CSV table of C-alpha atoms and ligand atoms in Angstrom, one decimal:
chain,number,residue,atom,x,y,z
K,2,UNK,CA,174.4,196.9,40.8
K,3,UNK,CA,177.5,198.1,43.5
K,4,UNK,CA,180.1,196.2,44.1
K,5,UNK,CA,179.9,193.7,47.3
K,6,UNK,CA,181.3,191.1,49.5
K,7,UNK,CA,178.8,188.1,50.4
K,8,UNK,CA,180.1,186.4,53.8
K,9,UNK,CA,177.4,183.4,55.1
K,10,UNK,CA,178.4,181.3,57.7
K,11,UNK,CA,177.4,179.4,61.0
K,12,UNK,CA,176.0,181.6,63.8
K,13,UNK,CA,179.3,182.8,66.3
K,14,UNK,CA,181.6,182.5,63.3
K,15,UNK,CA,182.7,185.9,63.5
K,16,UNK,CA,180.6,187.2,60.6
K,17,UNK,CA,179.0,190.0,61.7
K,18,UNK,CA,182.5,191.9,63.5
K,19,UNK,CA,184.4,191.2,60.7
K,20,UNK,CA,181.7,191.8,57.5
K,21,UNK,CA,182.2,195.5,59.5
K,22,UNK,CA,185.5,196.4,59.7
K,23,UNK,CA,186.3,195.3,56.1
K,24,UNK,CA,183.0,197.5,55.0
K,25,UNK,CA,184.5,200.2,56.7
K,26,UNK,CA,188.0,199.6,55.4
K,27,UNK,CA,186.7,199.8,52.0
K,28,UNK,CA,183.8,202.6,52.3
K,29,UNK,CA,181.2,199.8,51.9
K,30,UNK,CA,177.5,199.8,53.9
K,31,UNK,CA,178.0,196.6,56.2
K,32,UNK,CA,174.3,195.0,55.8
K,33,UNK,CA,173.5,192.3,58.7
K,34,UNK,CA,170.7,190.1,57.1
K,35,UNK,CA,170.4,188.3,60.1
K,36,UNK,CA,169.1,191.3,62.1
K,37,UNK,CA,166.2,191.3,59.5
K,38,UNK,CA,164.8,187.8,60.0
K,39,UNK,CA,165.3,189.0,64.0
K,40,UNK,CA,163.2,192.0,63.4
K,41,UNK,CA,160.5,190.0,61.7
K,42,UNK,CA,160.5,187.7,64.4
K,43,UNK,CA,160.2,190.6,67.1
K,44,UNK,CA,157.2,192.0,65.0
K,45,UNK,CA,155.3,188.3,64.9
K,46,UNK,CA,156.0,187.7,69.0
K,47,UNK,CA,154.5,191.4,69.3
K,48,UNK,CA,151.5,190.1,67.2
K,49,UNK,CA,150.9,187.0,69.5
K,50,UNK,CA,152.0,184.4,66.9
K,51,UNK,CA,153.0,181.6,67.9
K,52,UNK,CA,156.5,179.9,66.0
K,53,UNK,CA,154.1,177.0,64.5
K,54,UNK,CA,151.9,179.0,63.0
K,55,UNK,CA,152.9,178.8,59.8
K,56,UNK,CA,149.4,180.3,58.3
K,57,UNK,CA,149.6,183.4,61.0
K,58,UNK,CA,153.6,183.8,59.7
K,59,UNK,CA,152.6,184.0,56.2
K,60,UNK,CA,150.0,186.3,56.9
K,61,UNK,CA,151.6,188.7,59.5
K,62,UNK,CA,154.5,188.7,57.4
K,63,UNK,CA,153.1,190.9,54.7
K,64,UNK,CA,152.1,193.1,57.2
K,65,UNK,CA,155.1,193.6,58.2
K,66,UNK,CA,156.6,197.1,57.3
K,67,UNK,CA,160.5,196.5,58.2
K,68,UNK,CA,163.4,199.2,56.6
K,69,UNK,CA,166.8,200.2,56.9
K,70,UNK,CA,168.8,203.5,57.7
K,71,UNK,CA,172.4,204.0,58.8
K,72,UNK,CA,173.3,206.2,61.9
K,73,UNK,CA,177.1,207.2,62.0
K,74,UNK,CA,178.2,204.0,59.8
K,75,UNK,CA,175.4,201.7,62.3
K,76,UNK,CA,172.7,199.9,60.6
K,77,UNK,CA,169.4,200.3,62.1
K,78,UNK,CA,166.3,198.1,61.6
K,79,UNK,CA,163.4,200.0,61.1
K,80,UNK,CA,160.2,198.2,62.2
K,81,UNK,CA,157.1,200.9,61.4
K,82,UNK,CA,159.4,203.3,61.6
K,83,UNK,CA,160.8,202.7,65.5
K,84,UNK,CA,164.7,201.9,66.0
K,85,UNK,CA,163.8,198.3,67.2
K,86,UNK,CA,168.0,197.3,67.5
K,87,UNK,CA,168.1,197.1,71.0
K,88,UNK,CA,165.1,194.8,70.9
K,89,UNK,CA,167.2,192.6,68.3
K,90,UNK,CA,169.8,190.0,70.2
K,91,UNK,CA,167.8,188.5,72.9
K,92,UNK,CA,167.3,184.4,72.7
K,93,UNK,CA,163.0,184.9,72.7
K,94,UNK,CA,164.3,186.8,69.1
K,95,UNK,CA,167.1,184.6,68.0
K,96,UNK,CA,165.0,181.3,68.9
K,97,UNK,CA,161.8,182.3,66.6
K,98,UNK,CA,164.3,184.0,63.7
K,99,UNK,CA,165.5,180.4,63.1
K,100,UNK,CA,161.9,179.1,63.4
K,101,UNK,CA,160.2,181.8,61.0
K,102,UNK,CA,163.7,182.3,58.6
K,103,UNK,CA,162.5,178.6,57.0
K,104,UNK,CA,159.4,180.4,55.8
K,105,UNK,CA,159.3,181.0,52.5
K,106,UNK,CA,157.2,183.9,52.2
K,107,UNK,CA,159.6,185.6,54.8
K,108,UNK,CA,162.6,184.6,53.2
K,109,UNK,CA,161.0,186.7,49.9
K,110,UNK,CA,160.1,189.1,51.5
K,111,UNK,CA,163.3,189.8,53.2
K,112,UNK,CA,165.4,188.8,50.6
K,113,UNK,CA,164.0,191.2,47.9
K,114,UNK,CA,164.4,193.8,50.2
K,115,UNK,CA,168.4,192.7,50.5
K,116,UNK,CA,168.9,192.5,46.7
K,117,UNK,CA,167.6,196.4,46.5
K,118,UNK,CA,170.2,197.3,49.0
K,119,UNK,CA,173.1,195.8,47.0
K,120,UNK,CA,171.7,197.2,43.8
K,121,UNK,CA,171.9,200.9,45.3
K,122,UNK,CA,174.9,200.4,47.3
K,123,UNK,CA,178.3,198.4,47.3
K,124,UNK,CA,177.8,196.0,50.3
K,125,UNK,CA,179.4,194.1,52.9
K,126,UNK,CA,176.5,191.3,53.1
K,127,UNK,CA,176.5,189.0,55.9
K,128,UNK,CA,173.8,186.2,56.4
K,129,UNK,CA,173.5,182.1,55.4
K,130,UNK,CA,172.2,182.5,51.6
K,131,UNK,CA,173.8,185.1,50.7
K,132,UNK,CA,176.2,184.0,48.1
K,133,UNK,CA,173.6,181.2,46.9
K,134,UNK,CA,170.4,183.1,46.6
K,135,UNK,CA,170.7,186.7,47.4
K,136,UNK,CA,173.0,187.4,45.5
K,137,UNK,CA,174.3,184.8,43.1
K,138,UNK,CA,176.7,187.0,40.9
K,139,UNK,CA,178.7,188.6,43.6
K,140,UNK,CA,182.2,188.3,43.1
K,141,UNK,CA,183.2,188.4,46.0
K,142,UNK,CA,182.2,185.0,48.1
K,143,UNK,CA,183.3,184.0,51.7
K,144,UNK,CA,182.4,181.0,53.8
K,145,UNK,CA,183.6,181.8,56.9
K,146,UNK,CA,183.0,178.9,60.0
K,147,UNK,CA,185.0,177.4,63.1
K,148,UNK,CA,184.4,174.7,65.0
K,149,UNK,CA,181.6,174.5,67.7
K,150,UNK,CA,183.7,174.3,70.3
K,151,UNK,CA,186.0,177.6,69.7
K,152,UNK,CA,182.2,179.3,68.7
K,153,UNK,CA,180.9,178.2,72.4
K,154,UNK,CA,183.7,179.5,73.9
K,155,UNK,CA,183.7,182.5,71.7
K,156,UNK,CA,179.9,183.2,72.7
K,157,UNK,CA,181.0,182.3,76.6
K,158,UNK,CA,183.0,184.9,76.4
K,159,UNK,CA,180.9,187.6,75.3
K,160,UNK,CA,178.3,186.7,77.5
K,161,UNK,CA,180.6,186.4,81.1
K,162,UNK,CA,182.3,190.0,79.6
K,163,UNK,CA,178.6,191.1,80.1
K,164,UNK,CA,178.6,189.7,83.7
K,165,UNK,CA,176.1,186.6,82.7
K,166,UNK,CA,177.1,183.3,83.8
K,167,UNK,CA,176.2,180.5,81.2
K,168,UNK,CA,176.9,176.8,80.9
K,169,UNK,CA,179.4,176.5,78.3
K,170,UNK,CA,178.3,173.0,77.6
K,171,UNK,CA,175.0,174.0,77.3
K,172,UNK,CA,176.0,177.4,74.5
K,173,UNK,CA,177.8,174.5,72.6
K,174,UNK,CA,174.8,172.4,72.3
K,175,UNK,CA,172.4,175.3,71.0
K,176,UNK,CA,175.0,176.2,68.5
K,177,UNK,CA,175.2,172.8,66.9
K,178,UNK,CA,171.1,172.2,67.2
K,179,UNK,CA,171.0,175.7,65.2
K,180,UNK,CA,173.5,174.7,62.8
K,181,UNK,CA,171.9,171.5,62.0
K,182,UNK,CA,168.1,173.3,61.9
K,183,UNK,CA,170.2,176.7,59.7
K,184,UNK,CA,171.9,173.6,57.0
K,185,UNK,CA,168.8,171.0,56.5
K,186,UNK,CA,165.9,173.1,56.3
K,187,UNK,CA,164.5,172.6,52.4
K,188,UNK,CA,164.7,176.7,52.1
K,189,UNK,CA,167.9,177.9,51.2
K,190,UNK,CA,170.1,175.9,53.4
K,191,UNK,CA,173.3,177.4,54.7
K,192,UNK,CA,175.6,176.1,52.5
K,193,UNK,CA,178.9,176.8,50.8
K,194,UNK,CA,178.5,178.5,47.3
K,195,UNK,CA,180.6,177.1,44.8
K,196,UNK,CA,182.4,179.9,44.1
K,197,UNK,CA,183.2,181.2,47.8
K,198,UNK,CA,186.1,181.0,49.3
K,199,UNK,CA,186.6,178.9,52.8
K,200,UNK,CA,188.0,180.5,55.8
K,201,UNK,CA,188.2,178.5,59.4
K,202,UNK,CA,189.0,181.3,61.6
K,203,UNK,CA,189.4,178.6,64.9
K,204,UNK,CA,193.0,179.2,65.4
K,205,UNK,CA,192.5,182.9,63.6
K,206,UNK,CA,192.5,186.1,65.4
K,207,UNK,CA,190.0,188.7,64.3
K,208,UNK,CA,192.7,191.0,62.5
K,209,UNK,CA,193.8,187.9,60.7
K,210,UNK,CA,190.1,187.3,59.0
K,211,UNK,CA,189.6,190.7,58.3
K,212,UNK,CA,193.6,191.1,56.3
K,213,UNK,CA,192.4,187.6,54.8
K,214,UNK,CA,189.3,189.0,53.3
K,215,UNK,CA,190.5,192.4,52.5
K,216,UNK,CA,193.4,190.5,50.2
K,217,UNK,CA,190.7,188.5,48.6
K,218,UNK,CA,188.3,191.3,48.1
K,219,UNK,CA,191.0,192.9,46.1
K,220,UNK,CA,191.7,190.1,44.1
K,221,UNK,CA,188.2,189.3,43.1
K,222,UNK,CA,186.5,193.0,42.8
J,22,DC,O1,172.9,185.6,62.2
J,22,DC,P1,171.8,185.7,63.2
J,22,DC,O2,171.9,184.8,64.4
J,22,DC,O3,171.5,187.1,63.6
J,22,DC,O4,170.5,185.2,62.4
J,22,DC,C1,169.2,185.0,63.0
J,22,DC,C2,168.5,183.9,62.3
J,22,DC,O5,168.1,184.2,61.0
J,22,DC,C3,169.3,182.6,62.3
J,22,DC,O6,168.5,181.5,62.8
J,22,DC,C4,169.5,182.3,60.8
J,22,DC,C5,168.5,183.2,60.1
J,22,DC,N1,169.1,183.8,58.9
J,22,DC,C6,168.8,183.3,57.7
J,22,DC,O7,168.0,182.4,57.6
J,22,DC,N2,169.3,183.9,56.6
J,22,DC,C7,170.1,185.0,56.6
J,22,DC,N3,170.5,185.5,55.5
J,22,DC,C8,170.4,185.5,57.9
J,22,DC,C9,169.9,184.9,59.0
Protein backbone atom coordinates (compact mmCIF):
# COMPACT_ATOMS: atom_id res chain seq x y z
CA UNK A 1 0.00 0.00 0.00
CA UNK A 2 1.75 3.74 -0.97
CA UNK A 3 1.03 6.47 0.79
CA UNK A 4 -2.02 8.82 -0.67
CA UNK A 5 -4.26 11.74 -0.31
CA UNK A 6 -8.15 11.08 -0.93
CA UNK A 7 -9.90 14.46 -2.06
CA UNK A 8 -13.92 13.81 -3.02
CA UNK A 9 -16.01 16.66 -3.47
CA UNK A 10 -18.83 18.33 -5.54
CA UNK A 11 -18.19 18.64 -9.40
CA UNK A 12 -16.31 22.48 -10.05
CA UNK A 13 -14.92 22.37 -6.57
CA UNK A 14 -11.55 22.62 -7.62
CA UNK A 15 -10.60 18.99 -7.22
CA UNK A 16 -9.06 17.97 -10.07
CA UNK A 17 -6.38 21.37 -10.46
CA UNK A 18 -5.51 21.15 -7.10
CA UNK A 19 -5.32 17.00 -6.42
CA UNK A 20 -2.41 17.89 -9.24
CA UNK A 21 -0.25 20.37 -8.08
CA UNK A 22 -0.03 18.85 -4.55
CA UNK A 23 0.80 15.31 -6.41
CA UNK A 24 3.41 16.96 -8.10
CA UNK A 25 4.62 18.89 -5.04
CA UNK A 26 5.05 15.76 -3.29
CA UNK A 27 6.23 13.20 -6.33
CA UNK A 28 2.80 11.56 -6.03
CA UNK A 29 0.75 9.96 -9.39
CA UNK A 30 -2.44 12.43 -9.43
CA UNK A 31 -5.30 9.74 -10.33
CA UNK A 32 -8.70 11.48 -11.63
CA UNK A 33 -11.36 8.77 -10.89
CA UNK A 34 -13.83 10.79 -12.44
CA UNK A 35 -12.20 10.45 -15.93
CA UNK A 36 -12.84 6.64 -15.46
CA UNK A 37 -16.57 6.64 -14.96
CA UNK A 38 -16.31 9.28 -18.21
CA UNK A 39 -14.38 6.74 -20.22
CA UNK A 40 -16.87 3.97 -19.39
CA UNK A 41 -19.51 6.18 -20.32
CA UNK A 42 -17.76 7.07 -23.78
CA UNK A 43 -17.29 3.23 -24.40
CA UNK A 44 -21.31 2.46 -23.69
CA UNK A 45 -22.50 5.67 -26.02
CA UNK A 46 -19.98 4.06 -28.70
CA UNK A 47 -21.88 0.71 -28.06
CA UNK A 48 -25.43 2.32 -28.71
CA UNK A 49 -26.56 1.98 -25.04
CA UNK A 50 -28.91 3.93 -24.05
CA UNK A 51 -28.43 5.64 -20.16
CA UNK A 52 -31.55 3.46 -18.88
CA UNK A 53 -30.48 0.46 -19.80
CA UNK A 54 -29.41 -0.75 -16.93
CA UNK A 55 -29.20 -4.65 -18.18
CA UNK A 56 -27.10 -3.35 -21.44
CA UNK A 57 -24.74 -1.19 -18.69
CA UNK A 58 -24.17 -4.21 -16.71
CA UNK A 59 -23.41 -6.25 -19.52
CA UNK A 60 -21.29 -3.84 -21.69
CA UNK A 61 -19.56 -2.95 -18.74
CA UNK A 62 -17.59 -6.13 -18.41
CA UNK A 63 -16.65 -5.75 -21.72
CA UNK A 64 -15.18 -2.93 -21.09
CA UNK A 65 -11.21 -3.07 -21.28
CA UNK A 66 -10.34 0.52 -19.74
CA UNK A 67 -6.43 1.18 -18.23
CA UNK A 68 -4.20 3.77 -17.19
CA UNK A 69 -0.61 5.14 -18.30
CA UNK A 70 1.10 8.47 -17.54
CA UNK A 71 2.70 10.70 -20.25
CA UNK A 72 5.12 13.36 -18.89
CA UNK A 73 3.25 13.43 -15.27
CA UNK A 74 -0.47 13.35 -17.54
CA UNK A 75 -2.85 10.65 -16.82
CA UNK A 76 -4.20 9.00 -19.77
CA UNK A 77 -7.31 6.78 -19.99
CA UNK A 78 -6.72 3.94 -21.98
CA UNK A 79 -9.93 2.57 -23.55
CA UNK A 80 -8.70 -0.81 -25.71
CA UNK A 81 -5.67 0.61 -25.83
CA UNK A 82 -6.52 4.20 -27.72
CA UNK A 83 -5.70 7.59 -25.79
CA UNK A 84 -9.57 8.42 -25.47
CA UNK A 85 -8.73 11.92 -23.08
CA UNK A 86 -9.62 14.28 -25.57
CA UNK A 87 -12.93 12.32 -25.98
CA UNK A 88 -13.38 12.74 -22.08
CA UNK A 89 -14.99 16.38 -21.00
CA UNK A 90 -17.75 16.86 -23.31
CA UNK A 91 -21.51 17.14 -21.66
CA UNK A 92 -22.91 13.80 -23.98
CA UNK A 93 -19.78 12.15 -21.48
CA UNK A 94 -20.31 13.95 -18.33
CA UNK A 95 -24.32 13.62 -18.62
CA UNK A 96 -24.19 9.56 -18.97
CA UNK A 97 -21.03 9.31 -16.31
CA UNK A 98 -23.49 10.51 -13.66
CA UNK A 99 -26.27 8.24 -15.14
CA UNK A 100 -24.07 4.95 -15.41
CA UNK A 101 -21.53 5.91 -12.05
CA UNK A 102 -24.92 4.79 -9.86
CA UNK A 103 -24.34 1.28 -11.33
CA UNK A 104 -23.11 -1.00 -9.20
CA UNK A 105 -21.35 -3.24 -11.36
CA UNK A 106 -19.49 -0.11 -12.77
CA UNK A 107 -18.74 1.29 -9.66
CA UNK A 108 -16.73 -2.42 -8.96
CA UNK A 109 -15.41 -2.48 -11.68
CA UNK A 110 -13.81 0.83 -11.65
CA UNK A 111 -13.27 0.96 -8.21
CA UNK A 112 -11.09 -2.24 -7.95
CA UNK A 113 -9.14 -1.04 -10.64
CA UNK A 114 -8.57 2.40 -8.35
CA UNK A 115 -7.63 0.40 -5.22
CA UNK A 116 -4.68 -1.44 -7.38
CA UNK A 117 -3.37 1.90 -8.44
CA UNK A 118 -2.92 3.12 -4.71
CA UNK A 119 -1.57 -0.22 -3.79
CA UNK A 120 1.36 0.18 -6.42
CA UNK A 121 1.77 3.78 -6.11
CA UNK A 122 1.41 6.72 -3.43
CA UNK A 123 -1.56 8.66 -4.88
CA UNK A 124 -3.26 11.95 -5.17
CA UNK A 125 -6.89 10.42 -5.53
CA UNK A 126 -9.61 12.52 -6.57
CA UNK A 127 -13.33 11.41 -7.10
CA UNK A 128 -16.76 11.33 -4.61
CA UNK A 129 -16.09 7.85 -2.66
CA UNK A 130 -12.96 8.09 -2.36
CA UNK A 131 -12.31 8.41 1.22
CA UNK A 132 -15.57 6.22 2.09
CA UNK A 133 -15.09 3.27 -0.17
CA UNK A 134 -12.00 3.31 -2.18
CA UNK A 135 -10.06 3.75 0.05
CA UNK A 136 -11.18 3.66 3.62
CA UNK A 137 -7.73 3.72 5.52
CA UNK A 138 -6.15 6.53 3.81
CA UNK A 139 -4.79 8.98 6.12
CA UNK A 140 -4.91 11.52 4.40
CA UNK A 141 -8.84 12.76 3.87
CA UNK A 142 -10.13 16.03 2.27
CA UNK A 143 -13.64 17.26 1.54
CA UNK A 144 -13.17 19.94 -0.57
CA UNK A 145 -16.63 21.98 -1.79
CA UNK A 146 -17.86 25.74 -2.43
CA UNK A 147 -20.96 27.05 -2.93
CA UNK A 148 -22.95 26.58 -6.25
CA UNK A 149 -22.90 29.97 -7.00
CA UNK A 150 -18.90 30.62 -6.85
CA UNK A 151 -18.76 26.80 -8.83
CA UNK A 152 -21.12 28.40 -11.70
CA UNK A 153 -19.17 31.19 -11.99
CA UNK A 154 -16.03 29.22 -11.73
CA UNK A 155 -17.26 26.83 -14.73
CA UNK A 156 -18.54 30.28 -16.60
CA UNK A 157 -15.33 31.22 -16.57
CA UNK A 158 -13.59 28.43 -18.05
CA UNK A 159 -16.00 28.02 -20.58
CA UNK A 160 -16.13 32.10 -21.99
CA UNK A 161 -11.93 31.76 -21.60
CA UNK A 162 -12.67 29.06 -24.28
CA UNK A 163 -14.74 31.57 -26.31
CA UNK A 164 -18.29 29.70 -25.49
CA UNK A 165 -21.01 31.72 -24.32
CA UNK A 166 -23.17 29.92 -21.60
CA UNK A 167 -26.06 30.98 -19.43
CA UNK A 168 -24.66 31.26 -16.06
CA UNK A 169 -28.00 30.64 -14.60
CA UNK A 170 -28.43 27.79 -16.46
CA UNK A 171 -24.41 26.13 -15.37
CA UNK A 172 -25.72 26.90 -11.77
CA UNK A 173 -28.75 24.79 -12.14
CA UNK A 174 -26.93 21.69 -13.68
CA UNK A 175 -24.41 21.87 -10.97
CA UNK A 176 -26.95 21.59 -8.13
CA UNK A 177 -29.26 18.85 -10.21
CA UNK A 178 -25.79 16.90 -10.31
CA UNK A 179 -25.01 17.40 -6.82
CA UNK A 180 -28.35 16.36 -5.64
CA UNK A 181 -28.30 13.04 -8.29
CA UNK A 182 -23.97 12.65 -7.11
CA UNK A 183 -25.29 12.76 -2.87
CA UNK A 184 -28.78 10.64 -2.84
CA UNK A 185 -28.10 7.97 -5.14
CA UNK A 186 -28.25 4.48 -2.78
CA UNK A 187 -24.45 3.65 -4.26
CA UNK A 188 -21.85 5.25 -2.50
CA UNK A 189 -23.15 8.76 -2.15
CA UNK A 190 -20.88 11.64 -2.16
CA UNK A 191 -20.46 12.25 1.29
CA UNK A 192 -18.02 13.52 3.80
CA UNK A 193 -15.95 10.68 5.42
CA UNK A 194 -15.67 11.00 9.02
CA UNK A 195 -12.22 11.32 9.20
CA UNK A 196 -11.76 14.02 6.23
CA UNK A 197 -10.96 17.19 6.67
CA UNK A 198 -13.47 20.11 5.34
CA UNK A 199 -12.19 22.83 3.14
CA UNK A 200 -14.72 25.59 1.45
CA UNK A 201 -12.43 27.10 -1.03
CA UNK A 202 -15.44 29.95 -2.11
CA UNK A 203 -13.48 32.85 -0.88
CA UNK A 204 -10.01 30.65 -1.42
CA UNK A 205 -7.61 31.20 -4.19
CA UNK A 206 -6.18 28.09 -5.77
CA UNK A 207 -2.59 28.53 -4.13
CA UNK A 208 -4.40 28.84 -0.84
CA UNK A 209 -6.14 25.06 -1.22
CA UNK A 210 -3.20 23.65 -2.45
CA UNK A 211 -0.67 25.31 0.91
CA UNK A 212 -3.88 24.11 2.90
CA UNK A 213 -3.59 20.57 1.88
CA UNK A 214 0.06 20.38 1.52
CA UNK A 215 0.14 21.42 5.51
CA UNK A 216 -2.29 18.81 6.22
CA UNK A 217 -0.73 16.13 4.16
CA UNK A 218 2.28 16.54 6.26
CA UNK A 219 0.56 16.37 9.39
CA UNK A 220 -1.40 13.25 8.70
CA UNK A 221 1.25 11.05 6.36
O1 LIG B 1 -15.60 14.55 -11.56
P1 LIG B 1 -16.22 14.27 -12.90
O2 LIG B 1 -17.23 15.30 -13.32
O3 LIG B 1 -15.20 14.01 -13.98
O4 LIG B 1 -17.03 12.89 -12.72
C1 LIG B 1 -17.84 12.36 -13.73
C2 LIG B 1 -19.01 11.60 -13.11
O5 LIG B 1 -18.54 10.42 -12.46
C3 LIG B 1 -19.80 12.40 -12.08
O6 LIG B 1 -21.17 12.36 -12.40
C4 LIG B 1 -19.59 11.69 -10.77
C5 LIG B 1 -19.04 10.34 -11.14
N1 LIG B 1 -17.96 9.92 -10.25
C6 LIG B 1 -18.27 8.99 -9.28
O7 LIG B 1 -19.41 8.57 -9.17
N2 LIG B 1 -17.30 8.53 -8.45
C7 LIG B 1 -16.04 8.98 -8.56
N3 LIG B 1 -15.10 8.51 -7.72
C8 LIG B 1 -15.72 9.95 -9.53
C9 LIG B 1 -16.71 10.41 -10.36
Amino acid sequence: MGKSIAIDGPAGAGKSTIAKMVAKELGFIYVDTGAMYRAMALYLIRRGIDADDTAGIEKACEDADISISYENDTQVILLGGENVNAFLRTEEVGNMASVSSTNGKVRKKLVALQQKLADEKDVVMDGRDIGTVVLPNSRCKIYLTASSAVRAKRRYDELTEKGLREDLARIEEDIIKRDQRDMTRSNSPLRQAEDAVLIDSSDMTIDEVKDAILTIAKEKL
